[in-house]
Amino acid sequence: AIPLRHLYGMKDFVTKTHLILMGKVMLATGLIVGYSYVMEAFFGWYSGSQYEWFMIKNRIWEGPYWAFYWMLMFCNVISPQFLWFKRFRESEFWLFIISIIVSIGMWLERFVIIVTSIQRDFLPSSWAMYSPTIWDWSMFIGTLGFFLCLFFLFIRFLPIISIFEVRTLLPQANVHGRPQDFDENVLEIEYTYDKTDPPNR
């Protein structure tokens, strides 16, 4: 939203208030995700299941992919905590940077879930380090390209902001220089002219 806000001149429609509120939403979801990560590890230990606890330890500190787990913890849990500070919450630059970091963290979460499950299968004979092939890289790059293609088609042929949202934002945007207490339901148009100087036909 932040790049489109500048490229398409939508600062009157995607206001700074919207960005601040989304920063608060991002902070709240970061706390929720952090709580879920802690509870996942806690119940893996509290369950008493050695298999469940082994998977948790393998993912967090004993396995070969432990660094990816702590990277996703930083991206999804630690980085949104900067939004407690007003300086970061009201800065478009930092909001954009933190949102990119969170997006990377969500991708790392899927990576950790899938790769650690493949690397430690049900049979010890199939345990091996995962190394992406050319087809894995092709699928990864292809999904990025497919998303960007659909995204650019959407902003090219469909309205970025719905008409309903534009109608609710017009008094706030004050695009016509109207007072803030202007009532759109009461609109009187008066057209007067001097009879000695009739308007041009």
Coordinates of C-alpha atoms in Angstrom, one line a residue:
A1 CA 0.0 0.0 0.0
I2 CA 2.8 2.4 0.8
P3 CA 4.5 2.3 -2.7
L4 CA 1.1 2.5 -4.5
R5 CA 0.2 5.4 -2.2
H6 CA 3.1 7.4 -3.6
L7 CA 3.1 6.1 -7.2
Y8 CA -0.6 6.7 -7.8
G9 CA -1.1 9.8 -5.7
M10 CA -3.5 8.3 -3.2
K11 CA -2.4 10.1 -0.1
D12 CA -5.9 11.5 0.3
F13 CA -7.4 8.1 0.3
V14 CA -4.8 5.9 2.0
T15 CA -4.1 8.4 4.8
K16 CA -1.4 8.3 7.4
T17 CA -4.1 7.3 9.9
H18 CA -4.7 4.1 8.0
L19 CA -1.0 3.3 8.0
I20 CA -0.7 3.9 11.8
L21 CA -3.7 1.7 12.4
M22 CA -2.2 -1.1 10.2
G23 CA 1.0 -0.7 12.2
K24 CA -1.0 -1.4 15.4
V25 CA -2.6 -4.4 13.7
M26 CA 0.8 -5.7 12.7
L27 CA 2.0 -5.3 16.3
A28 CA -1.0 -7.2 17.7
T29 CA -0.6 -10.0 15.2
G30 CA 3.1 -10.2 16.1
L31 CA 2.2 -10.7 19.7
I32 CA -0.4 -13.4 18.8
V33 CA 2.1 -15.2 16.6
G34 CA 4.8 -15.0 19.3
Y35 CA 2.3 -16.5 21.9
S36 CA 1.5 -19.3 19.5
Y37 CA 5.2 -20.2 19.0
V38 CA 5.8 -20.3 22.8
M39 CA 2.7 -22.4 23.4
E40 CA 3.8 -24.8 20.6
A41 CA 7.1 -25.4 22.3
F42 CA 5.6 -25.6 25.8
F43 CA 2.9 -28.2 24.9
G44 CA 5.5 -30.2 23.0
W45 CA 7.4 -30.5 26.3
Y46 CA 4.3 -30.7 28.6
S47 CA 2.7 -33.5 26.5
G48 CA 5.4 -35.9 27.7
S49 CA 5.6 -37.4 24.2
Q50 CA 9.2 -38.0 23.4
Y51 CA 8.5 -37.9 19.6
E52 CA 6.8 -34.5 19.8
W53 CA 9.6 -33.2 22.0
F54 CA 12.2 -34.5 19.7
M55 CA 10.6 -32.6 16.8
I56 CA 10.5 -29.4 18.8
K57 CA 14.1 -29.7 19.8
N58 CA 15.1 -30.7 16.3
R59 CA 13.4 -27.5 15.0
I60 CA 14.6 -25.1 17.7
W61 CA 18.2 -25.9 18.6
E62 CA 19.4 -29.5 17.9
G63 CA 18.6 -29.8 14.2
P64 CA 20.6 -28.4 11.2
Y65 CA 17.9 -25.8 10.5
W66 CA 17.8 -24.2 13.9
A67 CA 19.1 -20.9 12.5
F68 CA 16.1 -20.6 10.2
Y69 CA 13.8 -21.0 13.2
W70 CA 15.4 -18.1 15.1
M71 CA 15.4 -16.0 11.9
L72 CA 11.6 -16.4 11.6
M73 CA 11.3 -15.6 15.3
F74 CA 13.1 -12.4 14.8
C75 CA 11.1 -11.5 11.7
N76 CA 7.7 -12.4 13.0
V77 CA 8.0 -11.6 16.7
I78 CA 10.9 -9.3 17.4
S79 CA 10.7 -6.9 14.5
P80 CA 7.0 -5.9 15.1
Q81 CA 7.9 -4.9 18.6
F82 CA 9.5 -1.7 17.3
L83 CA 6.0 -0.5 16.5
W84 CA 5.5 0.1 20.2
F85 CA 7.5 3.3 19.6
K86 CA 5.6 6.2 18.0
R87 CA 8.7 7.1 15.9
F88 CA 8.5 3.8 14.0
R89 CA 4.7 3.5 14.0
E90 CA 4.3 6.9 12.3
S91 CA 7.2 6.5 9.8
E92 CA 6.2 5.2 6.4
F93 CA 9.8 4.0 5.7
W94 CA 10.0 1.9 8.9
L95 CA 6.4 0.6 8.4
F96 CA 7.4 -0.6 4.9
I97 CA 10.7 -2.2 6.1
I98 CA 9.0 -4.0 9.0
S99 CA 6.2 -5.3 6.7
I100 CA 8.8 -6.7 4.3
I101 CA 10.7 -8.4 7.2
V102 CA 7.4 -9.9 8.5
S103 CA 6.7 -11.2 5.0
I104 CA 10.1 -12.8 4.9
G105 CA 9.4 -14.3 8.3
M106 CA 6.1 -15.9 7.2
W107 CA 7.9 -17.5 4.2
L108 CA 10.6 -18.8 6.6
E109 CA 7.9 -20.3 8.8
R110 CA 6.6 -22.4 5.9
F111 CA 10.2 -23.3 5.0
V112 CA 10.9 -24.6 8.5
I113 CA 7.6 -26.5 8.7
I114 CA 8.1 -28.3 5.3
V115 CA 11.9 -28.8 5.2
T116 CA 12.2 -30.1 8.8
S117 CA 9.4 -32.5 8.1
I118 CA 11.2 -33.8 5.0
Q119 CA 14.6 -33.9 6.6
R120 CA 13.4 -36.0 9.5
D121 CA 10.9 -38.5 8.0
F122 CA 9.3 -41.5 9.7
L123 CA 12.0 -43.8 8.6
P124 CA 15.6 -43.2 9.7
S125 CA 16.8 -44.5 6.4
S126 CA 15.3 -41.5 4.6
W127 CA 16.9 -38.9 6.9
A128 CA 19.0 -36.6 4.8
M129 CA 19.7 -32.9 4.4
Y130 CA 17.4 -31.1 2.1
S131 CA 19.0 -29.4 -0.9
P132 CA 16.8 -27.5 -3.4
T133 CA 16.9 -28.6 -7.0
I134 CA 16.5 -26.5 -10.1
W135 CA 12.8 -27.4 -10.1
D136 CA 12.4 -26.1 -6.6
W137 CA 14.1 -22.8 -7.5
S138 CA 11.9 -22.6 -10.6
M139 CA 8.7 -23.1 -8.7
F140 CA 9.8 -20.5 -6.1
I141 CA 10.6 -17.9 -8.7
G142 CA 7.5 -18.8 -10.7
T143 CA 5.2 -18.2 -7.7
L144 CA 6.8 -14.8 -7.2
G145 CA 6.3 -14.0 -10.9
F146 CA 2.7 -15.3 -10.9
F147 CA 1.8 -13.2 -7.9
L148 CA 3.3 -10.0 -9.4
C149 CA 1.6 -10.6 -12.7
L150 CA -1.8 -11.0 -11.1
F151 CA -1.1 -8.0 -8.8
F152 CA -0.1 -5.7 -11.7
L153 CA -3.2 -6.9 -13.8
F154 CA -5.4 -6.1 -10.8
I155 CA -4.1 -2.5 -10.3
R156 CA -4.3 -2.0 -14.1
F157 CA -7.8 -3.1 -14.9
L158 CA -9.7 -3.0 -11.5
P159 CA -10.2 -0.1 -9.1
I160 CA -7.6 -0.1 -6.4
I161 CA -10.0 1.5 -3.9
S162 CA -13.7 0.7 -4.0
I163 CA -16.2 3.4 -4.7
F164 CA -17.8 2.9 -1.3
E165 CA -14.5 3.6 0.5
V166 CA -13.9 6.7 -1.7
R167 CA -17.4 8.1 -0.7
T168 CA -16.6 7.7 2.9
L169 CA -13.2 9.3 2.5
L170 CA -14.2 12.3 0.4
P171 CA -15.2 14.5 3.4
Q172 CA -12.0 13.6 5.2
A173 CA -9.8 14.2 2.1
N174 CA -11.5 17.6 1.5
V175 CA -10.7 17.3 -2.2
H176 CA -13.1 20.1 -3.2
G177 CA -12.1 22.5 -0.4
R178 CA -15.3 21.9 1.5
P179 CA -15.5 22.4 5.3
Q180 CA -15.0 19.4 7.4
D181 CA -18.6 19.5 8.7
F182 CA -20.0 19.5 5.1
D183 CA -23.2 17.4 4.8
E184 CA -23.3 15.6 1.5
N185 CA -27.1 14.9 1.9
V186 CA -27.8 18.6 1.8
L187 CA -26.6 20.1 -1.4
E188 CA -28.1 23.2 -2.9
I189 CA -27.0 24.5 -6.2
E190 CA -27.8 28.1 -6.9
Y191 CA -27.3 29.5 -10.4
T192 CA -27.8 33.3 -10.8
Y193 CA -26.7 35.6 -13.5
D194 CA -27.3 39.2 -14.5
K195 CA -30.3 39.5 -16.8
T196 CA -28.6 42.2 -18.8
D197 CA -25.7 39.8 -19.5
P198 CA -27.2 36.4 -20.3
P199 CA -24.8 33.4 -20.4
N200 CA -23.3 32.3 -23.6
R201 CA -25.3 29.6 -25.4

